[in-house]
Amino acid sequence: MPLVPPYIETLRPYEAGRGIEEVQREYGLTRVSKLASNENPLGPSPLALQAMARSVDGLNLYPNGGLDLRRVLAEKFDLKTENVIAGSGSEGIMSNIIRTFLCDEDEVLTTEAAFIGFQVLAKSRGVEYRTVPYRAWHYDLAGLAREINERTKIVYLANPNNPTGTIFSKHEFDDFYRHVPERVLIILDEAYFEYAKDNPRYPDSMHYRYDNVITLRTFSKIYGLAGARIGYGFAHEDLIRNLLKVKLPFEPSSVAQAAGIGALADREFLHHSLEVNARGLKLFSAAFAELGFRVVPSEANFVMLVLGSPEQADQLTHELLTRGIIVRPLRSFGLPHCVRISTGTDEDNQRAVEAMSSTSIRSCVGFG
Ligand SMILES: Cc1ncc(COP(=O)(O)O)c(C=O)c1O
């Protein structure tokens, strides 16, 4: 019996995006824009920073497992504290979901090329991981419903989706939900909720309150706190109660929790971040399409480009890097012919468009 189980041995470790300083050094650049990880280019929420600074005085004490943040979130969303969990990013909570609910013989079902974080977590549990192809870069919810079998335990849906940036509508979700047995847990990953919430087609999962749905959200994106590792989830109290048994007792850290509470109060920052992102999306969609790239319409803070081949995607990524623009090639997601570009500041976005217009890659005819 090998020391390392085969499903771990065959996993590939998460590859973090290239850092700004590393790229500056390697290519001798003074200005580099990191548009690779869907982070907020405006920095962290100022109110979050103030709350974090205040919290450090108590660092000699163990944190309270996210209780303060859970209470604030419960009040904000008109829930009970028992319906809320806080964790080390939404991925931290995802990891707890995998550990809490999956047994060896269970199956996980999701779309092809799903968010890489979920892929890694689910596969590391060694259970069967099944996928359904996209339909025009959208989740095929009807196809997923058809694929549910007696072994399916978790269906993972990201809305908006990473890496495509697309959403499914309330109507589509309602239709899907009718076909999901109660013994199947639906993870509704809403990491990009704030960017899509004003779209009338977007389903607000807060109104569902189904017993087998857990909603995950994060402070890593619009609130600019990816480095603090703080996220939260909502679900039926029975699900949360069991997750709390498995969660590390002292996650999230007290500083991360304070950041989350501070950020929730920062309406101005939220508003400004949304405006900058909307301008970026508009510019990217129009400018990249004009240059002959196929751009998937996005409801998040990034766009996905569909290139003609994996070689074109690699070439584009490389050429952009040499021009000081870091983007995300999507080979590890399972889409080697696609590249994802996050929106940045207005200046970053302008630089990205200029860099794109000077690359040797132009057309991507032939890919749907
Ligand atoms: C769909 C999706 N879910 C979750 C996450 C991770 O969020 P967190 O930083 O809260 O773990 C990301 C980050 O890229 C994401 O794209």
PDB file of N, CA and C in Angstrom, residues 268-318:
ATOM      1  N   GLU A 268     -19.512  52.754   0.589  1.00  0.00           N
ATOM      2  CA  GLU A 268     -18.889  53.639  -0.397  1.00  0.00           C
ATOM      3  C   GLU A 268     -17.864  52.876  -1.233  1.00  0.00           C
ATOM      4  N   PHE A 269     -17.060  52.069  -0.540  1.00  0.00           N
ATOM      5  CA  PHE A 269     -16.030  51.291  -1.237  1.00  0.00           C
ATOM      6  C   PHE A 269     -16.671  50.297  -2.203  1.00  0.00           C
ATOM      7  N   LEU A 270     -17.746  49.680  -1.725  1.00  0.00           N
ATOM      8  CA  LEU A 270     -18.470  48.706  -2.557  1.00  0.00           C
ATOM      9  C   LEU A 270     -18.976  49.380  -3.833  1.00  0.00           C
ATOM     10  N   HIS A 271     -19.575  50.535  -3.637  1.00  0.00           N
ATOM     11  CA  HIS A 271     -20.160  51.276  -4.743  1.00  0.00           C
ATOM     12  C   HIS A 271     -19.075  51.675  -5.758  1.00  0.00           C
ATOM     13  N   HIS A 272     -17.985  52.210  -5.251  1.00  0.00           N
ATOM     14  CA  HIS A 272     -16.889  52.661  -6.114  1.00  0.00           C
ATOM     15  C   HIS A 272     -16.293  51.464  -6.876  1.00  0.00           C
ATOM     16  N   SER A 273     -16.128  50.339  -6.169  1.00  0.00           N
ATOM     17  CA  SER A 273     -15.548  49.147  -6.800  1.00  0.00           C
ATOM     18  C   SER A 273     -16.448  48.653  -7.934  1.00  0.00           C
ATOM     19  N   LEU A 274     -17.753  48.704  -7.707  1.00  0.00           N
ATOM     20  CA  LEU A 274     -18.691  48.268  -8.748  1.00  0.00           C
ATOM     21  C   LEU A 274     -18.590  49.155  -9.978  1.00  0.00           C
ATOM     22  N   GLU A 275     -18.467  50.465  -9.729  1.00  0.00           N
ATOM     23  CA  GLU A 275     -18.379  51.413 -10.860  1.00  0.00           C
ATOM     24  C   GLU A 275     -17.128  51.165 -11.698  1.00  0.00           C
ATOM     25  N   VAL A 276     -15.993  50.997 -10.994  1.00  0.00           N
ATOM     26  CA  VAL A 276     -14.729  50.778 -11.715  1.00  0.00           C
ATOM     27  C   VAL A 276     -14.819  49.470 -12.505  1.00  0.00           C
ATOM     28  N   ASN A 277     -15.398  48.452 -11.892  1.00  0.00           N
ATOM     29  CA  ASN A 277     -15.507  47.163 -12.587  1.00  0.00           C
ATOM     30  C   ASN A 277     -16.413  47.271 -13.814  1.00  0.00           C
ATOM     31  N   ALA A 278     -17.525  47.981 -13.660  1.00  0.00           N
ATOM     32  CA  ALA A 278     -18.460  48.099 -14.793  1.00  0.00           C
ATOM     33  C   ALA A 278     -17.773  48.785 -15.973  1.00  0.00           C
ATOM     34  N   ARG A 279     -16.987  49.819 -15.671  1.00  0.00           N
ATOM     35  CA  ARG A 279     -16.252  50.510 -16.748  1.00  0.00           C
ATOM     36  C   ARG A 279     -15.257  49.550 -17.400  1.00  0.00           C
ATOM     37  N   GLY A 280     -14.575  48.768 -16.570  1.00  0.00           N
ATOM     38  CA  GLY A 280     -13.572  47.817 -17.080  1.00  0.00           C
ATOM     39  C   GLY A 280     -14.202  46.759 -17.973  1.00  0.00           C
ATOM     40  N   LEU A 281     -15.317  46.209 -17.525  1.00  0.00           N
ATOM     41  CA  LEU A 281     -15.987  45.158 -18.322  1.00  0.00           C
ATOM     42  C   LEU A 281     -16.426  45.705 -19.673  1.00  0.00           C
ATOM     43  N   LYS A 282     -16.969  46.935 -19.624  1.00  0.00           N
ATOM     44  CA  LYS A 282     -17.468  47.554 -20.863  1.00  0.00           C
ATOM     45  C   LYS A 282     -16.313  47.759 -21.841  1.00  0.00           C
ATOM     46  N   LEU A 283     -15.222  48.288 -21.302  1.00  0.00           N
ATOM     47  CA  LEU A 283     -14.055  48.541 -22.151  1.00  0.00           C
ATOM     48  C   LEU A 283     -13.511  47.230 -22.722  1.00  0.00           C
ATOM     49  N   PHE A 284     -13.307  46.240 -21.868  1.00  0.00           N
ATOM     50  CA  PHE A 284     -12.735  44.965 -22.318  1.00  0.00           C
ATOM     51  C   PHE A 284     -13.614  44.316 -23.387  1.00  0.00           C
ATOM     52  N   SER A 285     -14.914  44.250 -23.116  1.00  0.00           N
ATOM     53  CA  SER A 285     -15.806  43.548 -24.052  1.00  0.00           C
ATOM     54  C   SER A 285     -15.726  44.203 -25.422  1.00  0.00           C
ATOM     55  N   ALA A 286     -15.813  45.552 -25.425  1.00  0.00           N
ATOM     56  CA  ALA A 286     -15.833  46.244 -26.719  1.00  0.00           C
ATOM     57  C   ALA A 286     -14.462  46.181 -27.391  1.00  0.00           C
ATOM     58  N   ALA A 287     -13.409  46.509 -26.642  1.00  0.00           N
ATOM     59  CA  ALA A 287     -12.079  46.638 -27.264  1.00  0.00           C
ATOM     60  C   ALA A 287     -11.549  45.278 -27.723  1.00  0.00           C
ATOM     61  N   PHE A 288     -11.726  44.244 -26.914  1.00  0.00           N
ATOM     62  CA  PHE A 288     -11.192  42.934 -27.300  1.00  0.00           C
ATOM     63  C   PHE A 288     -11.956  42.368 -28.501  1.00  0.00           C
ATOM     64  N   ALA A 289     -13.272  42.582 -28.501  1.00  0.00           N
ATOM     65  CA  ALA A 289     -14.062  42.097 -29.643  1.00  0.00           C
ATOM     66  C   ALA A 289     -13.621  42.815 -30.911  1.00  0.00           C
ATOM     67  N   GLU A 290     -13.386  44.112 -30.782  1.00  0.00           N
ATOM     68  CA  GLU A 290     -12.950  44.894 -31.946  1.00  0.00           C
ATOM     69  C   GLU A 290     -11.605  44.398 -32.483  1.00  0.00           C
ATOM     70  N   LEU A 291     -10.774  43.903 -31.565  1.00  0.00           N
ATOM     71  CA  LEU A 291      -9.463  43.384 -31.995  1.00  0.00           C
ATOM     72  C   LEU A 291      -9.581  41.990 -32.621  1.00  0.00           C
ATOM     73  N   GLY A 292     -10.791  41.419 -32.577  1.00  0.00           N
ATOM     74  CA  GLY A 292     -10.998  40.118 -33.209  1.00  0.00           C
ATOM     75  C   GLY A 292     -10.978  38.950 -32.239  1.00  0.00           C
ATOM     76  N   PHE A 293     -11.004  39.249 -30.934  1.00  0.00           N
ATOM     77  CA  PHE A 293     -11.028  38.164 -29.950  1.00  0.00           C
ATOM     78  C   PHE A 293     -12.460  37.778 -29.627  1.00  0.00           C
ATOM     79  N   ARG A 294     -12.644  36.508 -29.326  1.00  0.00           N
ATOM     80  CA  ARG A 294     -13.972  36.080 -28.893  1.00  0.00           C
ATOM     81  C   ARG A 294     -14.037  36.249 -27.375  1.00  0.00           C
ATOM     82  N   VAL A 295     -14.927  37.143 -26.908  1.00  0.00           N
ATOM     83  CA  VAL A 295     -15.042  37.465 -25.489  1.00  0.00           C
ATOM     84  C   VAL A 295     -16.370  36.919 -24.973  1.00  0.00           C
ATOM     85  N   VAL A 296     -16.331  36.134 -23.930  1.00  0.00           N
ATOM     86  CA  VAL A 296     -17.581  35.624 -23.358  1.00  0.00           C
ATOM     87  C   VAL A 296     -18.190  36.727 -22.483  1.00  0.00           C
ATOM     88  N   PRO A 297     -19.445  37.133 -22.732  1.00  0.00           N
ATOM     89  CA  PRO A 297     -20.053  38.208 -21.929  1.00  0.00           C
ATOM     90  C   PRO A 297     -20.060  37.839 -20.434  1.00  0.00           C
ATOM     91  N   SER A 298     -19.613  38.782 -19.604  1.00  0.00           N
ATOM     92  CA  SER A 298     -19.370  38.457 -18.192  1.00  0.00           C
ATOM     93  C   SER A 298     -20.250  39.260 -17.245  1.00  0.00           C
ATOM     94  N   GLU A 299     -20.597  38.641 -16.115  1.00  0.00           N
ATOM     95  CA  GLU A 299     -21.350  39.312 -15.034  1.00  0.00           C
ATOM     96  C   GLU A 299     -20.479  39.417 -13.786  1.00  0.00           C
ATOM     97  N   ALA A 300     -19.170  39.223 -13.962  1.00  0.00           N
ATOM     98  CA  ALA A 300     -18.295  39.212 -12.779  1.00  0.00           C
ATOM     99  C   ALA A 300     -17.243  40.311 -12.899  1.00  0.00           C
ATOM    100  N   ASN A 301     -16.022  40.089 -12.449  1.00  0.00           N
ATOM    101  CA  ASN A 301     -14.981  41.114 -12.545  1.00  0.00           C
ATOM    102  C   ASN A 301     -13.824  40.641 -13.428  1.00  0.00           C
ATOM    103  N   PHE A 302     -14.178  39.856 -14.433  1.00  0.00           N
ATOM    104  CA  PHE A 302     -13.179  39.347 -15.378  1.00  0.00           C
ATOM    105  C   PHE A 302     -13.902  38.947 -16.649  1.00  0.00           C
ATOM    106  N   VAL A 303     -13.122  38.766 -17.717  1.00  0.00           N
ATOM    107  CA  VAL A 303     -13.705  38.208 -18.949  1.00  0.00           C
ATOM    108  C   VAL A 303     -12.858  37.021 -19.373  1.00  0.00           C
ATOM    109  N   MET A 304     -13.503  36.092 -20.067  1.00  0.00           N
ATOM    110  CA  MET A 304     -12.774  34.954 -20.618  1.00  0.00           C
ATOM    111  C   MET A 304     -12.685  35.126 -22.130  1.00  0.00           C
ATOM    112  N   LEU A 305     -11.486  34.930 -22.645  1.00  0.00           N
ATOM    113  CA  LEU A 305     -11.265  34.979 -24.097  1.00  0.00           C
ATOM    114  C   LEU A 305     -11.120  33.555 -24.602  1.00  0.00           C
ATOM    115  N   VAL A 306     -11.792  33.255 -25.705  1.00  0.00           N
ATOM    116  CA  VAL A 306     -11.681  31.932 -26.320  1.00  0.00           C
ATOM    117  C   VAL A 306     -10.758  32.073 -27.518  1.00  0.00           C
ATOM    118  N   LEU A 307      -9.599  31.416 -27.446  1.00  0.00           N
ATOM    119  CA  LEU A 307      -8.625  31.508 -28.534  1.00  0.00           C
ATOM    120  C   LEU A 307      -8.821  30.338 -29.504  1.00  0.00           C
ATOM    121  N   GLY A 308      -8.085  30.383 -30.588  1.00  0.00           N
ATOM    122  CA  GLY A 308      -8.234  29.345 -31.606  1.00  0.00           C
ATOM    123  C   GLY A 308      -7.567  28.031 -31.250  1.00  0.00           C
ATOM    124  N   SER A 309      -6.616  28.055 -30.317  1.00  0.00           N
ATOM    125  CA  SER A 309      -5.898  26.832 -29.961  1.00  0.00           C
ATOM    126  C   SER A 309      -5.178  27.064 -28.631  1.00  0.00           C
ATOM    127  N   PRO A 310      -4.763  25.980 -27.974  1.00  0.00           N
ATOM    128  CA  PRO A 310      -3.970  26.128 -26.742  1.00  0.00           C
ATOM    129  C   PRO A 310      -2.680  26.905 -27.003  1.00  0.00           C
ATOM    130  N   GLU A 311      -2.088  26.721 -28.184  1.00  0.00           N
ATOM    131  CA  GLU A 311      -0.830  27.425 -28.493  1.00  0.00           C
ATOM    132  C   GLU A 311      -1.076  28.935 -28.547  1.00  0.00           C
ATOM    133  N   GLN A 312      -2.204  29.321 -29.141  1.00  0.00           N
ATOM    134  CA  GLN A 312      -2.530  30.757 -29.202  1.00  0.00           C
ATOM    135  C   GLN A 312      -2.722  31.325 -27.792  1.00  0.00           C
ATOM    136  N   ALA A 313      -3.377  30.540 -26.952  1.00  0.00           N
ATOM    137  CA  ALA A 313      -3.631  31.011 -25.574  1.00  0.00           C
ATOM    138  C   ALA A 313      -2.301  31.185 -24.836  1.00  0.00           C
ATOM    139  N   ASP A 314      -1.392  30.222 -25.014  1.00  0.00           N
ATOM    140  CA  ASP A 314      -0.080  30.316 -24.355  1.00  0.00           C
ATOM    141  C   ASP A 314       0.712  31.507 -24.884  1.00  0.00           C
ATOM    142  N   GLN A 315       0.635  31.691 -26.196  1.00  0.00           N
ATOM    143  CA  GLN A 315       1.376  32.779 -26.832  1.00  0.00           C
ATOM    144  C   GLN A 315       0.851  34.134 -26.347  1.00  0.00           C
ATOM    145  N   LEU A 316      -0.471  34.251 -26.299  1.00  0.00           N
ATOM    146  CA  LEU A 316      -1.071  35.511 -25.844  1.00  0.00           C
ATOM    147  C   LEU A 316      -0.652  35.797 -24.395  1.00  0.00           C
ATOM    148  N   THR A 317      -0.740  34.772 -23.549  1.00  0.00           N
ATOM    149  CA  THR A 317      -0.367  34.940 -22.132  1.00  0.00           C
ATOM    150  C   THR A 317       1.078  35.428 -22.028  1.00  0.00           C
ATOM    151  N   HIS A 318       1.941  34.803 -22.815  1.00  0.00           N
ATOM    152  CA  HIS A 318       3.359  35.152 -22.762  1.00  0.00           C
ATOM    153  C   HIS A 318       3.611  36.573 -23.279  1.00  0.00           C
TER     154      HIS A 318
END
